[in-house]
Coordinates of C-alpha atoms and ligand atoms in Angstrom, one line a residue:
X1 CA 11.2 29.3 35.7
X2 CA 10.7 25.9 34.2
X3 CA 13.7 24.0 33.0
X4 CA 12.4 24.5 29.5
X5 CA 12.3 28.3 30.0
X6 CA 15.9 28.2 31.4
X7 CA 17.2 26.3 28.4
X8 CA 15.3 28.4 25.9
X9 CA 16.8 31.6 27.4
X10 CA 20.3 30.1 27.4
X11 CA 19.9 29.0 23.8
X12 CA 18.6 32.3 22.6
X13 CA 21.5 34.1 24.2
X14 CA 24.0 31.8 22.6
X15 CA 22.4 32.0 19.2
X16 CA 22.6 35.8 19.5
X17 CA 26.3 35.6 20.4
X18 CA 26.9 33.4 17.4
X19 CA 25.0 35.8 15.1
X20 CA 26.8 38.8 16.4
X21 CA 30.2 37.1 16.1
X22 CA 29.4 36.0 12.5
X23 CA 28.3 39.6 11.7
X24 CA 31.5 41.1 13.0
X25 CA 33.5 38.5 11.1
X26 CA 31.6 39.3 7.9
X27 CA 30.3 35.7 7.8
X28 CA 26.7 34.5 7.3
X29 CA 25.2 33.2 10.5
X30 CA 24.4 29.9 8.7
X31 CA 28.2 29.3 8.6
X32 CA 28.3 28.2 12.2
X33 CA 26.6 25.1 13.6
X34 CA 25.8 25.1 17.3
X35 CA 26.7 21.8 18.9
X36 CA 25.1 21.9 22.4
X37 CA 27.4 19.9 24.8
X38 CA 25.0 18.0 27.0
X39 CA 27.5 16.0 29.2
X40 CA 26.3 15.6 32.8
X41 CA 22.8 16.7 31.8
X42 CA 19.9 14.3 31.6
X43 CA 18.3 12.9 28.4
X44 CA 15.3 15.0 29.3
X45 CA 17.3 18.2 28.6
X46 CA 18.3 16.7 25.3
X47 CA 14.6 16.3 24.5
X48 CA 13.9 19.9 25.4
X49 CA 16.8 21.0 23.2
X50 CA 15.5 19.0 20.3
X51 CA 12.0 20.5 20.8
X52 CA 13.6 24.0 20.7
X53 CA 15.1 23.3 17.3
X54 CA 18.6 22.1 18.3
X55 CA 19.9 19.6 15.7
X56 CA 23.4 18.8 17.1
X57 CA 24.4 17.6 20.5
X58 CA 27.8 16.7 21.9
X59 CA 29.0 14.4 24.6
X60 CA 32.5 13.7 25.9
X61 CA 32.3 10.4 27.8
X62 CA 31.4 7.1 26.1
X63 CA 29.3 5.4 28.6
X64 CA 27.2 8.4 29.4
X65 CA 26.8 9.2 25.7
X66 CA 25.8 5.7 24.7
X67 CA 23.2 5.5 27.4
X68 CA 21.8 9.0 26.7
X69 CA 21.6 8.4 22.9
X70 CA 19.7 5.2 23.6
X71 CA 17.4 6.8 26.1
X72 CA 16.6 9.6 23.6
X73 CA 15.9 7.1 20.9
X74 CA 13.6 5.1 23.2
X75 CA 11.6 8.2 24.2
X76 CA 11.1 9.2 20.6
X77 CA 13.6 12.0 20.4
X78 CA 14.7 11.6 16.8
X79 CA 16.7 13.3 14.1
X80 CA 19.6 14.6 16.3
X81 CA 23.2 14.4 15.2
X82 CA 25.4 13.1 18.0
X83 CA 28.9 14.5 18.2
X84 CA 31.5 12.8 20.3
X85 CA 33.9 15.6 21.4
X86 CA 35.9 14.0 24.3
X87 CA 39.1 12.1 24.6
X88 CA 38.7 8.8 22.9
X89 CA 40.2 5.5 24.3
X90 CA 41.2 3.0 21.6
X91 CA 39.2 0.3 23.2
X92 CA 36.0 2.4 23.2
X93 CA 36.3 3.8 19.7
X94 CA 34.4 1.1 17.8
X95 CA 31.5 1.4 20.3
X96 CA 31.5 5.2 19.9
X97 CA 31.2 4.9 16.1
X98 CA 28.1 2.9 16.6
X99 CA 26.0 5.9 17.8
X100 CA 28.1 9.0 17.0
X101 CA 27.5 10.8 13.7
X102 CA 30.5 13.0 14.1
X103 CA 33.7 12.2 16.0
X104 CA 35.7 15.4 16.8
X105 CA 38.6 13.9 18.7
X106 CA 40.6 11.7 16.3
X107 CA 44.2 12.3 17.2
X108 CA 46.0 9.1 16.4
X109 CA 46.0 6.5 13.6
X110 CA 45.1 3.7 15.9
X111 CA 41.7 5.1 16.5
X112 CA 40.9 5.3 12.8
X113 CA 40.7 1.6 12.1
X114 CA 38.6 1.0 15.2
X115 CA 36.2 3.7 14.4
X116 CA 35.9 2.4 10.9
X117 CA 35.1 -1.1 12.2
X118 CA 32.5 0.2 14.5
X119 CA 30.7 2.4 12.0
X120 CA 28.7 -0.4 10.5
X121 CA 27.3 0.5 7.1
X122 CA 26.7 4.2 7.8
X123 CA 29.2 6.9 7.2
X124 CA 30.8 8.6 10.3
X125 CA 32.1 12.1 10.0
X126 CA 35.6 12.6 11.4
X127 CA 37.4 15.7 12.6
X128 CA 41.1 15.5 13.5
X129 CA 41.9 17.1 16.8
X130 CA 45.0 19.2 16.7
X131 CA 46.9 20.3 19.7
X132 CA 47.5 24.0 20.3
X133 CA 49.5 23.3 23.4
X134 CA 53.3 23.4 23.5
X135 CA 54.7 19.9 23.0
X136 CA 55.2 18.1 26.3
X137 CA 52.5 19.9 28.2
X138 CA 50.7 17.6 30.7
X139 CA 47.3 16.3 29.6
X140 CA 47.9 17.5 26.1
X141 CA 45.2 16.2 23.8
X142 CA 45.3 16.3 20.0
X143 CA 47.8 15.6 17.3
X144 CA 50.8 17.6 16.5
X145 CA 50.1 19.8 13.5
X146 CA 52.9 17.9 11.7
X147 CA 51.1 14.6 12.1
X148 CA 47.8 15.7 10.5
X149 CA 48.8 14.6 7.0
X150 CA 49.3 11.0 8.0
X151 CA 46.1 11.0 10.1
X152 CA 44.1 12.5 7.2
X153 CA 45.5 9.8 4.8
X154 CA 44.3 7.1 7.2
X155 CA 40.8 8.5 7.5
X156 CA 40.5 9.0 3.8
X157 CA 41.5 5.4 3.2
X158 CA 38.9 4.1 5.7
X159 CA 35.7 2.7 4.1
X160 CA 33.1 4.3 6.5
X161 CA 34.8 7.5 7.6
X162 CA 34.5 10.9 6.0
X163 CA 37.2 13.4 6.7
X164 CA 35.5 16.6 7.5
X165 CA 38.1 18.9 9.1
X166 CA 39.8 19.9 12.3
X167 CA 38.9 20.4 15.9
X168 CA 40.8 22.2 18.7
X169 CA 40.5 23.5 22.2
X170 CA 42.2 26.7 23.3
X171 CA 44.9 26.0 25.8
X172 CA 44.4 27.1 29.4
X173 CA 46.4 30.2 30.4
X174 CA 46.6 31.6 26.9
X175 CA 44.5 34.3 25.2
X176 CA 42.1 32.3 23.1
X177 CA 42.4 34.6 20.1
X178 CA 46.2 34.0 20.0
X179 CA 45.7 30.2 20.0
X180 CA 42.9 30.4 17.5
X181 CA 45.1 32.5 15.2
X182 CA 47.6 29.6 15.1
X183 CA 44.7 27.2 14.5
X184 CA 43.5 29.3 11.5
X185 CA 47.0 29.1 10.0
X186 CA 47.1 25.3 10.5
X187 CA 43.6 25.0 9.0
X188 CA 44.5 27.0 6.0
X189 CA 47.3 24.7 5.2
X190 CA 45.2 21.6 5.9
X191 CA 42.3 22.8 3.6
X192 CA 44.7 23.4 0.8
X193 CA 45.6 19.7 0.9
X194 CA 42.1 18.5 1.7
X195 CA 39.6 21.0 0.2
X196 CA 36.6 18.9 1.2
X197 CA 37.6 18.9 4.9
X198 CA 36.7 22.5 5.7
X199 CA 34.9 22.1 9.0
X200 CA 36.5 23.8 12.0
X201 CA 35.2 22.8 15.4
X202 CA 36.4 25.4 17.9
X203 CA 34.9 27.7 20.5
X204 CA 33.1 26.9 23.8
X205 CA 31.1 29.0 26.2
X206 CA 34.0 31.3 27.1
X207 CA 35.6 31.8 23.7
X208 CA 33.2 31.2 20.9
X209 CA 33.5 34.8 19.6
X210 CA 37.3 34.4 19.2
X211 CA 36.8 31.0 17.5
X212 CA 34.3 32.4 15.0
X213 CA 36.6 35.3 14.2
X214 CA 39.2 32.6 13.4
X215 CA 36.9 30.7 11.1
X216 CA 35.1 28.1 13.3
X217 CA 32.2 26.3 11.6
X218 CA 31.1 24.3 14.7
X219 CA 30.9 25.8 18.2
X220 CA 30.7 23.4 21.1
X221 CA 28.8 25.1 23.8
X222 CA 27.6 23.6 27.1
X223 CA 27.5 25.9 30.1
X224 CA 26.2 29.0 28.3
X225 CA 23.1 27.0 27.1
X226 CA 22.5 24.6 30.0
X227 CA 24.0 26.2 33.0
X228 CA 26.7 25.0 35.3
X229 CA 27.3 21.3 35.1
X230 CA 26.1 19.3 38.1
X231 CA 29.1 18.9 40.4
X232 CA 28.3 15.2 41.1
X233 CA 29.8 13.5 38.2
Ligands
PLP1 C1 32.6 20.3 27.9 C2 33.1 20.6 26.5 C3 32.7 21.7 25.8 C4 31.7 22.7 26.3 O1 32.3 23.5 27.3 P1 31.5 24.8 27.9 O2 32.6 25.6 28.5 O3 30.6 24.2 29.0 O4 30.8 25.5 26.9 C5 33.3 21.9 24.6 N1 34.2 21.1 24.1 C6 34.6 20.0 24.7 C7 35.6 19.1 24.1 C8 34.1 19.7 26.0 O5 34.5 18.6 26.6

């Protein structure tokens, strides 16, 4: 099997899973955008994905993402939307906004001004990452649900950022559907205050069905499309 065949098979399987999950949730398949997470995989794989009709790719580490986006542009892979889905350091935020079209991981006000400064003249779409972990858990990423209002206000006030919605990761050690049910409730309340910000980025290789059942509009899928990530990182 060529790499292209491998990726095409993974992609077809994931698209089928998304279609089936949408059907059982009574939602049109077009409701869910597949973001293929290409971290640790080479730019050549991104080129194959684009050739297979993928429009959205995600990365979680700034240096790798920046280099890969540049390499793709240099080799004529055009028209992709680049999503930054990883933890964001304040001192990298402006640089991320220079190539990312969508940033999923905004969880503190300090990032907002830096992203806005780095965006240049083009709009950058922003999702607020909300934590589904209990407060105080180690390695917790994402804002407390109670802080979303202030964060949303900061994004709305920024010149080059567009508030699009929320993002979350299901906590380890918990049934994803239980975590995503909490997320759906948080999102309901959020959308009432910000009707234009109705994207919900949730669901990965292992839990995309549960996320789509809970209303996800963007699934971030790596392994199920591209295979296991190379262990040398
Ligand atoms: C790596 C990553 C994914 C994709 O995970 P898979 O289990 O490989 O599908 C999704 N979201 C984020 C934030 C990630 O870092």
